[in-house]
Short mmCIF file of C-alpha atoms and ligand atoms in Angstrom, two decimals:
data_model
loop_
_atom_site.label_atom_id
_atom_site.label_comp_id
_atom_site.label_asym_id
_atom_site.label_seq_id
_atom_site.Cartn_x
_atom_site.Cartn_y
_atom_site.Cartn_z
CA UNK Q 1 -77.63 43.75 33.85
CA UNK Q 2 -75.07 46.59 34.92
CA UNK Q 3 -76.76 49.57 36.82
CA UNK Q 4 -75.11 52.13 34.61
CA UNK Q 5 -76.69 54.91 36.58
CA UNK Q 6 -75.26 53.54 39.50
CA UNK Q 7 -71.75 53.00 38.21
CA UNK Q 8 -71.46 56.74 36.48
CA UNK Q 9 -72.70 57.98 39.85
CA UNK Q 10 -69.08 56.26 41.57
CA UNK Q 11 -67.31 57.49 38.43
CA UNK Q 12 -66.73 60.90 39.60
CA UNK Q 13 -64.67 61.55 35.96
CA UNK Q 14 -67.93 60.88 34.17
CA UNK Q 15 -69.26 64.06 34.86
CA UNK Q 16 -66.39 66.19 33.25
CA UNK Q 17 -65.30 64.08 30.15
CA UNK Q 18 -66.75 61.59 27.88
CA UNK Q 19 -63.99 58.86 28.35
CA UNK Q 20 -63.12 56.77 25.24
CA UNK Q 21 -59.67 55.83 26.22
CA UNK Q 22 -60.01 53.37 28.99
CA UNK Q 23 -57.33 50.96 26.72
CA UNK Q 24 -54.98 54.23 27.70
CA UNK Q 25 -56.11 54.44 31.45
CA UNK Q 26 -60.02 53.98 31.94
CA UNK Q 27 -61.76 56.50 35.08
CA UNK Q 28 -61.37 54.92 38.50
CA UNK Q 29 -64.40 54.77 40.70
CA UNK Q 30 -64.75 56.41 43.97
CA UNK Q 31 -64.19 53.14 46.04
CA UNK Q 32 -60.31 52.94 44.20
CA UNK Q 33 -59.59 56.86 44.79
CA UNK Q 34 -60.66 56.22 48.10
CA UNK Q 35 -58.99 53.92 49.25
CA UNK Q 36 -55.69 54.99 47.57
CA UNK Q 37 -56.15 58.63 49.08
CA UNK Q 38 -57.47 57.37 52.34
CA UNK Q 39 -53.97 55.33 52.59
CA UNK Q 40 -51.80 57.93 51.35
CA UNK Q 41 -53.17 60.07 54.39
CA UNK Q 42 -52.91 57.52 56.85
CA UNK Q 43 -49.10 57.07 55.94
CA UNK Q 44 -48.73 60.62 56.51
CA UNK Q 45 -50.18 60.68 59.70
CA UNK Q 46 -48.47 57.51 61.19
CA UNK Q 47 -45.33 56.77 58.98
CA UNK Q 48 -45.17 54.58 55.73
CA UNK Q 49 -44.03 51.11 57.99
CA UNK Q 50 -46.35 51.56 60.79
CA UNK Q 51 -49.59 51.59 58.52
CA UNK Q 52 -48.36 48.71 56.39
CA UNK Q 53 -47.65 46.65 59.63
CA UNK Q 54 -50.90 47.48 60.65
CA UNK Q 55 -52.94 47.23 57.57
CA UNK Q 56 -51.35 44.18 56.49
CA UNK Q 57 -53.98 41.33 56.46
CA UNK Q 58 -55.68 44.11 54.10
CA UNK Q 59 -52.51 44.21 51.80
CA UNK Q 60 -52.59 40.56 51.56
CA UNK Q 61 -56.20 40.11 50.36
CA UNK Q 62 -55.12 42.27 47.42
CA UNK Q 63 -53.75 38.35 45.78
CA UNK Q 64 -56.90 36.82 47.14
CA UNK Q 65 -58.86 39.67 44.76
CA UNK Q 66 -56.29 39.18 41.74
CA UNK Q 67 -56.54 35.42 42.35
CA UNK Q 68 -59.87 35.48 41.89
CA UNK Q 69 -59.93 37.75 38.90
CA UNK Q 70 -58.00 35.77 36.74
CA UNK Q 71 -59.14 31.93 38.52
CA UNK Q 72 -55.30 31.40 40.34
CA UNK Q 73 -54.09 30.67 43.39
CA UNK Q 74 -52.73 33.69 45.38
CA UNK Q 75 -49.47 32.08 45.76
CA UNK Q 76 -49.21 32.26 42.12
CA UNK Q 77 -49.76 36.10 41.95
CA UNK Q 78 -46.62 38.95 41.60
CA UNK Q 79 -47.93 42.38 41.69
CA UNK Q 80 -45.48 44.85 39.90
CA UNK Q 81 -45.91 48.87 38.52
CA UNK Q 82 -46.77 47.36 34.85
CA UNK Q 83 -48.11 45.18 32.57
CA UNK Q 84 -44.67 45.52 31.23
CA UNK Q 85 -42.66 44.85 33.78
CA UNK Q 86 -44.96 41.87 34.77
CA UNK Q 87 -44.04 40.66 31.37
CA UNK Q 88 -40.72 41.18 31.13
CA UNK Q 89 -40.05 39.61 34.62
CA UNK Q 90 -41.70 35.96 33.21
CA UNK Q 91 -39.91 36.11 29.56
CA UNK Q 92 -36.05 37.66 30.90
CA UNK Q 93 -36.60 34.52 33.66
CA UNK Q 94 -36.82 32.66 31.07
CA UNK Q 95 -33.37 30.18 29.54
CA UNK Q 96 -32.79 30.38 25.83
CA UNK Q 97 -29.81 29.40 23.96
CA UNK Q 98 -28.89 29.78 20.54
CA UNK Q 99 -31.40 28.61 17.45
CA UNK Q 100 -34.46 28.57 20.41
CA UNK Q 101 -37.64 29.58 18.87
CA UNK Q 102 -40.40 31.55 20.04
CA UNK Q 103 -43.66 32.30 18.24
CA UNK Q 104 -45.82 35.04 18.68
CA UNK Q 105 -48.73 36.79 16.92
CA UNK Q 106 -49.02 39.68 14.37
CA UNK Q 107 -50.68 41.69 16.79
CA UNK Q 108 -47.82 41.67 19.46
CA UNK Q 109 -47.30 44.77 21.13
CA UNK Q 110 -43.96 46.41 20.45
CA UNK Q 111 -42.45 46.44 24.05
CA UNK Q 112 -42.81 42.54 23.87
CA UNK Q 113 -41.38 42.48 20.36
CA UNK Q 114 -38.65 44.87 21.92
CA UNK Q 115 -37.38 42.18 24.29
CA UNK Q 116 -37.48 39.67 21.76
CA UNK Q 117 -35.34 41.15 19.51
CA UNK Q 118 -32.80 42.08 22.47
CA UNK Q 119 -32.91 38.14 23.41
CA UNK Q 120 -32.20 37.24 19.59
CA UNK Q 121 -29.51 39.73 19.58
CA UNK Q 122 -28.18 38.76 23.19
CA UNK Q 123 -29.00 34.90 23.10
CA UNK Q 124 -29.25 34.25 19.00
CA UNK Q 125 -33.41 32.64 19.18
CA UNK Q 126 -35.47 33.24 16.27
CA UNK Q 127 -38.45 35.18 16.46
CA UNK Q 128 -41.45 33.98 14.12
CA UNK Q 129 -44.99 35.44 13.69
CA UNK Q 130 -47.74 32.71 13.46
CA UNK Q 131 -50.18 33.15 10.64
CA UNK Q 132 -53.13 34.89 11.24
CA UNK Q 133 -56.71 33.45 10.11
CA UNK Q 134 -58.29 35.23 7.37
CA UNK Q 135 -61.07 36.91 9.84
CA UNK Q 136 -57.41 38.52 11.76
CA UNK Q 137 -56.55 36.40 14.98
CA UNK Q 138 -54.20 34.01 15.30
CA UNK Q 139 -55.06 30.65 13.43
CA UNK Q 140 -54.10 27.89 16.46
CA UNK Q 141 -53.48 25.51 13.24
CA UNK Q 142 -51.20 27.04 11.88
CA UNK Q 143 -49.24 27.28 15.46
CA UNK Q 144 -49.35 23.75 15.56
CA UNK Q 145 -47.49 23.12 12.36
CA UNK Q 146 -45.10 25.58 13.24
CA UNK Q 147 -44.34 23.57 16.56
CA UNK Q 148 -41.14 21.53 16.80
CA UNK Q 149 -38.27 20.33 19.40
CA UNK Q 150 -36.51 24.15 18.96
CA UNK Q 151 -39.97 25.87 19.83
CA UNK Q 152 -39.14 26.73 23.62
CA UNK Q 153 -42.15 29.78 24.36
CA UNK Q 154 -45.65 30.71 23.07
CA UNK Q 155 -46.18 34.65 23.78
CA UNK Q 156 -49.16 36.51 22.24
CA UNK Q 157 -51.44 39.01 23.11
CA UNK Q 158 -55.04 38.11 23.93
CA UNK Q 159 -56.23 41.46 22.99
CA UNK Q 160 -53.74 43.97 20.89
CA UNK Q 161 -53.03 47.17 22.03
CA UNK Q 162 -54.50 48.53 18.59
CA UNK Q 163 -57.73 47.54 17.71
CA UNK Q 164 -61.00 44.81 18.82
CA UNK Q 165 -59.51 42.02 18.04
CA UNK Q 166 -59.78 38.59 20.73
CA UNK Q 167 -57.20 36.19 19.77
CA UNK Q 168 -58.44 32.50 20.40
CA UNK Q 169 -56.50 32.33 23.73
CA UNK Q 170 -57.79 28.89 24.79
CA UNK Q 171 -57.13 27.36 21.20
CA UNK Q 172 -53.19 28.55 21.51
CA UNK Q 173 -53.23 27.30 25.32
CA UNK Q 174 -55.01 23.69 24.08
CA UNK Q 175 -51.69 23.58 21.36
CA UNK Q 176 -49.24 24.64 23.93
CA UNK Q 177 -50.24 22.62 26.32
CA UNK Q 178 -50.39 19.72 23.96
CA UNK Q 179 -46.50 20.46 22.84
CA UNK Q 180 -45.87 20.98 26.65
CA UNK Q 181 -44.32 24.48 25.53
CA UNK Q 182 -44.46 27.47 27.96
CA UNK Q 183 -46.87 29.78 27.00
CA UNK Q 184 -47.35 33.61 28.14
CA UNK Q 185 -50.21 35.72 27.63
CA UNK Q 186 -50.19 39.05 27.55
CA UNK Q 187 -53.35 40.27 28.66
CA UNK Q 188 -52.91 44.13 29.55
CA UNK Q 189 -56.40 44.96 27.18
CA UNK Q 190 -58.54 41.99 27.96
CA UNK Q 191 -58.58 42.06 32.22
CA UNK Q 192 -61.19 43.45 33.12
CA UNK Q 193 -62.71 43.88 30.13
CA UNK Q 194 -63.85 40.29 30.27
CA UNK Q 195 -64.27 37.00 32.19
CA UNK Q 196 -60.52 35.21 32.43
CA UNK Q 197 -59.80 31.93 33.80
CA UNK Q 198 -56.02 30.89 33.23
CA UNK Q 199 -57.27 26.99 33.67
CA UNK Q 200 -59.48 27.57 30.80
CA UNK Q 201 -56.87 29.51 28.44
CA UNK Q 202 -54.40 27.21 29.82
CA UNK Q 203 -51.63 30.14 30.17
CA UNK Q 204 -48.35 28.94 32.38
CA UNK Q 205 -47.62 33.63 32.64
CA UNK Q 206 -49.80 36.12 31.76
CA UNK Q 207 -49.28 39.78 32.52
CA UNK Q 208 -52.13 42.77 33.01
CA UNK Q 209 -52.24 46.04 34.10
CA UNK Q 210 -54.31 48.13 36.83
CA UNK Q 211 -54.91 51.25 34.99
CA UNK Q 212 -56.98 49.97 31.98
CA UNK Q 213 -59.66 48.32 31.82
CA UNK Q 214 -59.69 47.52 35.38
CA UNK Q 215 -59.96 50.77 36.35
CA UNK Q 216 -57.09 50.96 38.94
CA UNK Q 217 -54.20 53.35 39.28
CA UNK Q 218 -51.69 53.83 37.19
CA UNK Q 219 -48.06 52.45 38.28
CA UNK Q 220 -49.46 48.73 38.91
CA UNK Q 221 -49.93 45.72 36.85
CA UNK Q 222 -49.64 41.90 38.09
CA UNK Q 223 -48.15 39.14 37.08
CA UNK Q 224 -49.43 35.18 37.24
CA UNK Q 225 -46.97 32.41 37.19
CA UNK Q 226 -48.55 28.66 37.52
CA UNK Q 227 -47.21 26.81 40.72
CA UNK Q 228 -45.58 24.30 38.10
CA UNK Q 229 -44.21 26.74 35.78
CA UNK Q 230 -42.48 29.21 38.67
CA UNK Q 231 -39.87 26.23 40.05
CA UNK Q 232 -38.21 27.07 35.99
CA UNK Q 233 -38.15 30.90 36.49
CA UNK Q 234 -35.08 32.33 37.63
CA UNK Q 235 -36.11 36.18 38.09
CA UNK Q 236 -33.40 38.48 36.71
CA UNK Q 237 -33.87 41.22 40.03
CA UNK Q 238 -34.02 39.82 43.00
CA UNK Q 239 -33.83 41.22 46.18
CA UNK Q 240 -34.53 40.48 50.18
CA UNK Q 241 -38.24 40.17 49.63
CA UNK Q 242 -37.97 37.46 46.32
CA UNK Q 243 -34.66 35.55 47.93
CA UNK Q 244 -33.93 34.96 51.34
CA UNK Q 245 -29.87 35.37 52.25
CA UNK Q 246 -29.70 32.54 54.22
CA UNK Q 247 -25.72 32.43 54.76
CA UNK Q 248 -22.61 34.49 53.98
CA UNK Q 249 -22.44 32.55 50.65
CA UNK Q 250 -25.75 31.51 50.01
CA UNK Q 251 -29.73 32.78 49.05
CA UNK Q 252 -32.95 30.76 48.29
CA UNK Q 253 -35.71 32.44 46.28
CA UNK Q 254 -38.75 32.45 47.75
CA UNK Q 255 -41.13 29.29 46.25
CA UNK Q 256 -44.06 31.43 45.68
CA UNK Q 257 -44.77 34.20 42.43
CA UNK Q 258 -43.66 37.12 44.75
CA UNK Q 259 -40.50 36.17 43.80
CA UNK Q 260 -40.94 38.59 41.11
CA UNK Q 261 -41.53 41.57 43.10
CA UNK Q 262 -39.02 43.99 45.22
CA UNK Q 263 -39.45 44.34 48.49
CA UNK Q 264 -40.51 48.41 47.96
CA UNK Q 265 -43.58 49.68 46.23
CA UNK Q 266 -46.03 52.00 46.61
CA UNK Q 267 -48.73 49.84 49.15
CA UNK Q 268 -51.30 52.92 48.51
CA UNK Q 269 -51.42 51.66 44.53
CA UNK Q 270 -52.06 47.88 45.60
CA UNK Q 271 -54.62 48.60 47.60
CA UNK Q 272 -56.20 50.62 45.40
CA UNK Q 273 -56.21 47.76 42.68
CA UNK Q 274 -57.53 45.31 44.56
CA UNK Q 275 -60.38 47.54 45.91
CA UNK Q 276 -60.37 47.68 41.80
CA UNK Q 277 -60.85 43.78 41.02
CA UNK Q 278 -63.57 43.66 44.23
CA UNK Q 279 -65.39 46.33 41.94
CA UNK Q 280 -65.15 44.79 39.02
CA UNK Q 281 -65.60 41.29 39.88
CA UNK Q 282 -68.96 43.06 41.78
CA UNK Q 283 -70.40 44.71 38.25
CA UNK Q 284 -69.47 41.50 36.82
CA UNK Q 285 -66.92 40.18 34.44
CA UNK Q 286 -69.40 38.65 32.02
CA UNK Q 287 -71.89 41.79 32.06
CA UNK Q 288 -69.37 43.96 31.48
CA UNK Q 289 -68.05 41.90 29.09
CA UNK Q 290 -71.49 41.47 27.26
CA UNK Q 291 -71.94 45.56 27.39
CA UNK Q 292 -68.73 46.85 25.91
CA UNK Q 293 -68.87 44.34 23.04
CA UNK Q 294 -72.58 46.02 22.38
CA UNK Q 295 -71.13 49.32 22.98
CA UNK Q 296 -68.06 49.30 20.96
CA UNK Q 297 -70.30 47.19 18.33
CA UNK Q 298 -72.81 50.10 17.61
CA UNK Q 299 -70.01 52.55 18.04
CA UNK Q 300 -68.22 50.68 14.92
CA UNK Q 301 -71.85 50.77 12.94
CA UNK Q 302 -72.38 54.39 13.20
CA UNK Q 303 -68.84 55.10 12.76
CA UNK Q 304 -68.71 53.25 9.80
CA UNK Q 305 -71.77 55.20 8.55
CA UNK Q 306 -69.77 58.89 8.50
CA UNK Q 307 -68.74 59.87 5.10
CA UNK Q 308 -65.13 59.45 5.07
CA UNK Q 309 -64.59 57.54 7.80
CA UNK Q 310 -62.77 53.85 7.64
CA UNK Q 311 -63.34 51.72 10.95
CA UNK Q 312 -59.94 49.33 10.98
CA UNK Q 313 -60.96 46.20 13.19
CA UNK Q 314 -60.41 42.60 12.38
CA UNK Q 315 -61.38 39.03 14.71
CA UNK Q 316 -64.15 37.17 14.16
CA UNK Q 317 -64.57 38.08 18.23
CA UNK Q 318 -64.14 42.05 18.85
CA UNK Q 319 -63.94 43.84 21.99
CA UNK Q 320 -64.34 46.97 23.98
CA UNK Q 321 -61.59 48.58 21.22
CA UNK Q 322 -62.59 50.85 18.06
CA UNK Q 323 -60.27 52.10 15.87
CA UNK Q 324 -60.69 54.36 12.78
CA UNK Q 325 -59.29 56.77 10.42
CA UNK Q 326 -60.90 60.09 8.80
CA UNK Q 327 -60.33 60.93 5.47
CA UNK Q 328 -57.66 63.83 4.81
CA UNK Q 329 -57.10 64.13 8.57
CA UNK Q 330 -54.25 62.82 10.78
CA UNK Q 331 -55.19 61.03 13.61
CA UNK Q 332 -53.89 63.34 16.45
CA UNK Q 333 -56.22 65.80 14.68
CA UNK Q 334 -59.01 64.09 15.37
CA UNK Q 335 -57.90 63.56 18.59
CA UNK Q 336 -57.23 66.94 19.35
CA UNK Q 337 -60.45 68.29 18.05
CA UNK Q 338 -62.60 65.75 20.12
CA UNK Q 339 -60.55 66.78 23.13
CA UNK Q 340 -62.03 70.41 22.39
CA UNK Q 341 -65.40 68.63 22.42
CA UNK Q 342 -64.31 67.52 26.16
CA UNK Q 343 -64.29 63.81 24.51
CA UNK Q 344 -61.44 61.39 25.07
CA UNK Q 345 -59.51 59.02 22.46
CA UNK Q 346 -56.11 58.13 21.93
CA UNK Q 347 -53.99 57.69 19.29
CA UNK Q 348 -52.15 54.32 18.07
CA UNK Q 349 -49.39 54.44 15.65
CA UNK Q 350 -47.65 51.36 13.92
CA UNK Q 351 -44.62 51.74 16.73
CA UNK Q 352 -47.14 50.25 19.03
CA UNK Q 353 -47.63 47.57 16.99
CA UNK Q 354 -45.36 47.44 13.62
CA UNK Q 355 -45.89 43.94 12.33
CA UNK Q 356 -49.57 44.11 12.35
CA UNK Q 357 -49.68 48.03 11.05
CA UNK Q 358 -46.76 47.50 8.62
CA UNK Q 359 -49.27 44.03 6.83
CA UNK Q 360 -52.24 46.13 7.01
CA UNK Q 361 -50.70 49.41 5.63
CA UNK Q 362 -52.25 51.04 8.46
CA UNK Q 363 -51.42 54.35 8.97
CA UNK Q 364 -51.78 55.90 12.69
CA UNK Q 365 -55.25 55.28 13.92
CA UNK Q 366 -57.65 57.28 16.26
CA UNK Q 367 -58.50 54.33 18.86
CA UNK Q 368 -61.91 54.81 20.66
CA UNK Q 369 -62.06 52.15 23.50
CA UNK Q 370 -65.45 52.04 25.43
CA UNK Q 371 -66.14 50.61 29.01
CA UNK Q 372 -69.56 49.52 30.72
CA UNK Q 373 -70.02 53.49 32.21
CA UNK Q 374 -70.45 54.71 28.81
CA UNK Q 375 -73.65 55.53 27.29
CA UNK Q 376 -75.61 55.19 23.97
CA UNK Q 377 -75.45 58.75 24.72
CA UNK Q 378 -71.83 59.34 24.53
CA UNK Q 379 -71.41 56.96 21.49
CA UNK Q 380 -73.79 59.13 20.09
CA UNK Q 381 -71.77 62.30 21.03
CA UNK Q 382 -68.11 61.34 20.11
CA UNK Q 383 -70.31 60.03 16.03
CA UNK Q 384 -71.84 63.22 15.91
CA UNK Q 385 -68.49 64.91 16.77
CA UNK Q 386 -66.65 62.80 14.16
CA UNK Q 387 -69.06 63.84 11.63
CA UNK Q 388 -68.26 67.58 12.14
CA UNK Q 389 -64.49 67.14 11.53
C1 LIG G 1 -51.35 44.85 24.49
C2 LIG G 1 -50.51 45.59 25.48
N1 LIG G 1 -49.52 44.95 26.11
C3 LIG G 1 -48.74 45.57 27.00
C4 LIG G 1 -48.89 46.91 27.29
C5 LIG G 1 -47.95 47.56 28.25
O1 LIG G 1 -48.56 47.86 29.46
P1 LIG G 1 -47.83 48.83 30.50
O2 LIG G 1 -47.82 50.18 29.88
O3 LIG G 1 -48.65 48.74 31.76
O4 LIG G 1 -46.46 48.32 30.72
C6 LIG G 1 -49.89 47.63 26.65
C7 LIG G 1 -50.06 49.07 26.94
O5 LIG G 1 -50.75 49.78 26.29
C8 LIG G 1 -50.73 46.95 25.72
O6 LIG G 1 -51.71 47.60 25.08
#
């Protein structure tokens, strides 16, 4: 059982907002702005180097924490300034040649579909979108059909950027791992929001951010690689921290995931999200899992109960996401008049996720995501402030 006194009294945000848009950025607890502040002084007291050098057995346990998070070996951890560039370093690593396939989900969010279309227009693969199950995640069956000798990566989303749904992450990792095809997970929504193990979902990549439901800082995100997967991945940017220049003509890239990171980045941010995954693996990944799919269940009910209002979310699992549309009013209106009411949501239109939106004719939706610091309370706030609109 989560203390939720106790974690609203180290979310100092709590008492000025009522946060529903922790899949935008969720509020950091005191420990993370501490420590991120606390560093950022110390650099300006003693000189960016000199604190790093000194602090640095604390900088490495920040891929002990992530390691843990997500069940890898530190080795096997990059930490980067996004989910997206975490991505992108794994798939643009990646060899294709013309007629490859990849296969990815309905639900894929659009800077992944970006950089597929770029590698079909650059390299000639084929992208193709695996049939969904009737209840809205990805049917694993149907993947397996679809596999054959051209099939060369798996990339979905575990949880979309624009609504509850949990695709069957372990069921697509038990097919991929059966067709011995690569597979990358993008899982900027779902860490932190619940327990991962990349063992379990059998993921060779998967890519997550700080800022979301982790509750780090923004400008960091991590990347996993498995130990067998990273001797295939040729990162696109390297520099003297991924590749060692080891003669006038020659370089060798560094065996472990870090290979994927530059040598300069902002060591105030990394501290801050592993103090971040400490926290959260401390409240507890499957408590906090267990509360937000409570939360964001009742949150759906009552919704669902205002005249007018549609509630859009498909899976046979849902998550900490709720998404929903009010009759005769555009979505950034509703967000703009719940802003008045000092309550936070987001907005998510289909260019965040176009072949999902376009096959559900969904227009833009207000997205309400709740976190294990919110309150019946506050659900019962942002319903009653819905209702008014
Ligand atoms: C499902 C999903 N994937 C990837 C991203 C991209 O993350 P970032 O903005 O950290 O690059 C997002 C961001 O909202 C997302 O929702």
């Amino acid at each position: 059982m989560i203390d939720v006194a106790a974690v609203r009294a180290d979310t100092p945000g709590a008492a000025f907002v009522t946060h529903f848009n922790n899949a935008g950025a969720s509020l950091m607890p005191r420990p993370v702005v501490d420590a991120i502040t606390g560093y950022l002084v110390e650099e300006s007291l003693h000189g960016g180097y000199e604190v790093a050098e000194a602090r640095a057995d604390e900088l490495r346990s920040v891929y002990v924490a992530i390691a843990a998070l997500v069940g890898a070996d530190r080795s096997e951890i990059a930490l980067t300034d996004s989910a997206t560039r975490a991505w992108d370093n794994a798939f643009l690593a990646m060899e294709f040649s013309a007629g490859d396939r990849i296969l990815t989900t309905a639900s894929e969010y659009a800077s992944n579909v970006i950089a597929f279309l770029q590698a079909s227009e650059r390299r000639g693969v084929n992208i193709e979108v695996v049939p969904n199950r009737p209840t809205g995640e990805i049917d694993p069956d149907a993947l397996d059909r679809m596999i054959d000798d051209r099939v060369r990566l798996i990339a979905i989303n575990h949880v979309p950027t624009n609504g509850g749904l949990v695709n069957p992450a372990a069921e697509v990792g038990t097919v991929a791992n059966r067709h011995g095809i690569p597979y990358l997970l993008d899982a900027c929504q779902s860490v932190g929001q619940m327990p991962i193990d990349v063992d379990e979902i059998g993921c060779d990549m998967l890519s997550a951010t700080s800022r979301k439901f982790l509750r780090g800082p923004r400008g960091s995100g991590f990347l996993y690689v498995r130990t067998a997967m990273l001797e295939r991945l040729s990162p696109l940017v390297l520099d003297l921290h991924g590749a060692r220049w080891d003669s006038a003509d020659g370089f060798s890239i560094r065996p472990d995931a870090r290979r994927f990171e530059l040598w300069e980045r902002s060591s105030a941010l990394l501290l801050g999200t592993g103090v971040a995954a400490r926290y959260a693996m401390e409240v507890g990944l499957g408590a906090i899992w267990e509360r937000v799919v409570s939360l964001a269940a009742s949150l759906r009910a009552a919704l669902a109960g205002v005249r007018g209002v549609t509630v859009h979310d498909v899976g046979s699992v849902q998550g900490a996401i709720a998404t929903f549309t009010v009759q005769e009013r555009a979505a950034i209106d509703v967000k703009a008049a719940l802003a008045d009411a000092a309550i936070n949501v987001s907005v998510v239109t289909p260019n965040s996720a176009r072949f999902d939106m376009e096959a559900r004719n969904l227009p833009d939706l207000v997205r309400a995501s709740v976190h294990y610091f919110n309150t019946d309370e506050e659900i019962d706030r942002l319903v009653a402030a819905v209702a008014r609109i």
